Amino acid sequence: MSENQTEPNEVREIRINPIVPSESVLVATARSMRPKKAEELAPRDTRKHVETCPFCRGNEHKTPPVILSWPPEGDWQIRMVENLYPVLGDDREQTGFNFGLQQTIDGYGRHEVIIDHHEHGIAVHEMAESHLAALFGVYQTRMRQLFESDERLKYVLVFKNFGPAAGASIPHTHSQVIAMPVVPENVDAEVRNSAAHYAKHHHCIFCALIDEALTFEATLYDRTSGAVRRKINVGQYVVERGEKFIAIKPFASRYEWEVHILPLAHQADFLDVRAEDLADLARVMKRTMARLDAVIGGAQYNFFLHSVPHDAHRDAHAPSYHWHLEICPRTSIPTGFELGSGLFVNTINPEQAAERLRMVEL
């Protein structure tokens, strides 16, 4: 096949992120055929207990004092402690400075570790739904406590790293919480663009994307030949759906197997999720992670919660912003083009990836 010939199903197009248009993705499926070194599959340490692990039950003396635990009494199932190597902290006072164009602000904040489960090597999709619901409840509780503890805190980020390439330094399953006095740029971009969309169209762009995923279908034809260029089917991007939450493959997926989980009804703040609805969130999360494990088992990944910032504009942004959980498996290593251009390259057609995930029998 010559260089100018392409496979019939080959995709090569730049997709614009509808939430943050400046963040675009180059979908180039032919790139998947090139020789490359993929991210290593993270070795699964499936042991239930490791004597030397500071996060395993019985080794509580190896970590800082507990901040909170669940359940409050008896053997803990989830435990939170301070991070020994925090990126932000409140251990000392320091003031920012301005010098010409250079400026800093105090690196005040909190950085804490949530030990997700007492079992050392359990995976998210192996946890009981009731346990995952409790874990989301712990996220909520600590986020609320941090916001109420200091008015300087504008944002609390909850995230999980799995695998060395995703930033995990300890194999025992855990997630992290960082409270900061600034709103991260990527969250701020989501907030600003969704607010601009709301001002123009008077509805939440996240809600519109969910509606499209559940109801939209179309056939696009070549205007010259009349051949079908693309067919968009109802539910094409839906990976999993519960009563209250939905897992969707983004149209402009930055990562090959990226999936987002959102509440079906509009909700700006993760703290507003009712306790009785956390069970459905846990079910959608567990089944989504099981699908990902079945298709790309052992992949390293990050997931993180994006919720409305608790700044002076919180109430104003409540109608336009929609909290969500982003799951980003790390199945490839960024290249110089991606790092230099800021343009993500995805070598798997998002529609085909979503179909493969849906086809998994659970």
Tab-separated table of N, CA and C in Angstrom, residues 66-69 72 80-81 90 108 110 112 114 137-153 155-156 177 179 271 310:
chain	number	residue	atom	x	y	z
A	66	VAL	N	-4.068	9.162	62.231
A	66	VAL	CA	-5.259	9.089	61.406
A	66	VAL	C	-6.033	10.403	61.452
A	67	ILE	N	-6.520	10.840	60.307
A	67	ILE	CA	-7.377	12.029	60.217
A	67	ILE	C	-8.833	11.621	60.348
A	68	LEU	N	-9.208	10.574	59.629
A	68	LEU	CA	-10.534	9.976	59.786
A	68	LEU	C	-10.464	8.545	59.284
A	69	SER	N	-11.392	7.744	59.727
A	69	SER	CA	-11.443	6.353	59.285
A	69	SER	C	-12.895	5.919	59.188
A	72	PRO	N	-16.011	4.326	61.959
A	72	PRO	CA	-15.334	5.029	63.049
A	72	PRO	C	-14.856	4.108	64.163
A	80	MET	N	-7.605	7.621	56.466
A	80	MET	CA	-6.980	8.812	55.888
A	80	MET	C	-5.900	9.335	56.821
A	81	VAL	N	-4.740	9.669	56.197
A	81	VAL	CA	-3.617	10.227	56.950
A	81	VAL	C	-2.986	11.347	56.140
A	90	ASP	N	0.427	23.312	55.585
A	90	ASP	CA	0.150	24.456	56.457
A	90	ASP	C	1.100	24.465	57.648
A	108	TYR	N	0.183	27.436	50.519
A	108	TYR	CA	-0.629	26.903	51.608
A	108	TYR	C	-1.613	25.866	51.080
A	110	ARG	N	-3.399	21.576	51.858
A	110	ARG	CA	-3.327	20.278	52.539
A	110	ARG	C	-3.104	19.199	51.495
A	112	GLU	N	-3.250	14.971	51.560
A	112	GLU	CA	-3.566	13.822	52.403
A	112	GLU	C	-3.762	12.567	51.563
A	114	ILE	N	-5.698	8.831	51.226
A	114	ILE	CA	-6.806	7.965	51.626
A	114	ILE	C	-6.419	6.532	51.269
A	137	GLY	N	-18.191	8.505	49.922
A	137	GLY	CA	-18.666	9.257	51.077
A	137	GLY	C	-17.521	9.870	51.872
A	138	VAL	N	-16.410	9.139	51.990
A	138	VAL	CA	-15.228	9.670	52.668
A	138	VAL	C	-14.665	10.855	51.881
A	139	TYR	N	-14.628	10.724	50.540
A	139	TYR	CA	-14.197	11.856	49.718
A	139	TYR	C	-15.026	13.097	50.058
A	140	GLN	N	-16.342	12.915	50.065
A	140	GLN	CA	-17.244	14.030	50.349
A	140	GLN	C	-16.977	14.645	51.719
A	141	THR	N	-16.890	13.779	52.708
A	141	THR	CA	-16.714	14.252	54.083
A	141	THR	C	-15.449	15.080	54.225
A	142	ARG	N	-14.347	14.577	53.672
A	142	ARG	CA	-13.092	15.301	53.837
A	142	ARG	C	-13.061	16.583	53.010
A	143	MET	N	-13.628	16.545	51.814
A	143	MET	CA	-13.694	17.761	51.017
A	143	MET	C	-14.465	18.848	51.769
A	144	ARG	N	-15.599	18.477	52.357
A	144	ARG	CA	-16.418	19.448	53.086
A	144	ARG	C	-15.642	19.986	54.291
A	145	GLN	N	-14.979	19.106	55.024
A	145	GLN	CA	-14.207	19.540	56.191
A	145	GLN	C	-13.114	20.518	55.793
A	146	LEU	N	-12.432	20.254	54.701
A	146	LEU	CA	-11.337	21.122	54.270
A	146	LEU	C	-11.859	22.490	53.846
A	147	PHE	N	-12.947	22.517	53.074
A	147	PHE	CA	-13.511	23.802	52.664
A	147	PHE	C	-13.948	24.624	53.872
A	148	GLU	N	-14.507	23.955	54.874
A	148	GLU	CA	-14.988	24.662	56.051
A	148	GLU	C	-13.862	25.070	56.991
A	149	SER	N	-12.681	24.459	56.826
A	149	SER	CA	-11.579	24.714	57.754
A	149	SER	C	-10.861	26.030	57.491
A	150	ASP	N	-10.891	26.503	56.253
A	150	ASP	CA	-10.133	27.708	55.922
A	150	ASP	C	-10.711	28.335	54.659
A	151	GLU	N	-11.119	29.579	54.745
A	151	GLU	CA	-11.724	30.255	53.596
A	151	GLU	C	-10.723	30.519	52.479
A	152	ARG	N	-9.430	30.374	52.761
A	152	ARG	CA	-8.432	30.565	51.712
A	152	ARG	C	-8.454	29.430	50.697
A	153	LEU	N	-8.984	28.277	51.083
A	153	LEU	CA	-9.003	27.123	50.187
A	153	LEU	C	-10.109	27.291	49.157
A	155	TYR	N	-10.131	25.209	46.177
A	155	TYR	CA	-10.372	23.985	45.420
A	155	TYR	C	-9.788	22.788	46.159
A	156	VAL	N	-10.521	21.672	46.122
A	156	VAL	CA	-10.045	20.408	46.676
A	156	VAL	C	-10.099	19.371	45.565
A	177	VAL	N	-5.906	13.501	48.350
A	177	VAL	CA	-6.692	14.730	48.418
A	177	VAL	C	-5.720	15.895	48.561
A	179	ALA	N	-5.870	20.081	48.888
A	179	ALA	CA	-6.639	21.322	49.007
A	179	ALA	C	-5.700	22.477	48.709
A	271	LEU	N	-20.208	17.658	46.393
A	271	LEU	CA	-20.667	17.619	47.781
A	271	LEU	C	-22.179	17.534	47.889
A	310	HIS	N	-14.930	26.305	45.046
A	310	HIS	CA	-15.585	27.014	46.156
A	310	HIS	C	-14.956	28.391	46.297
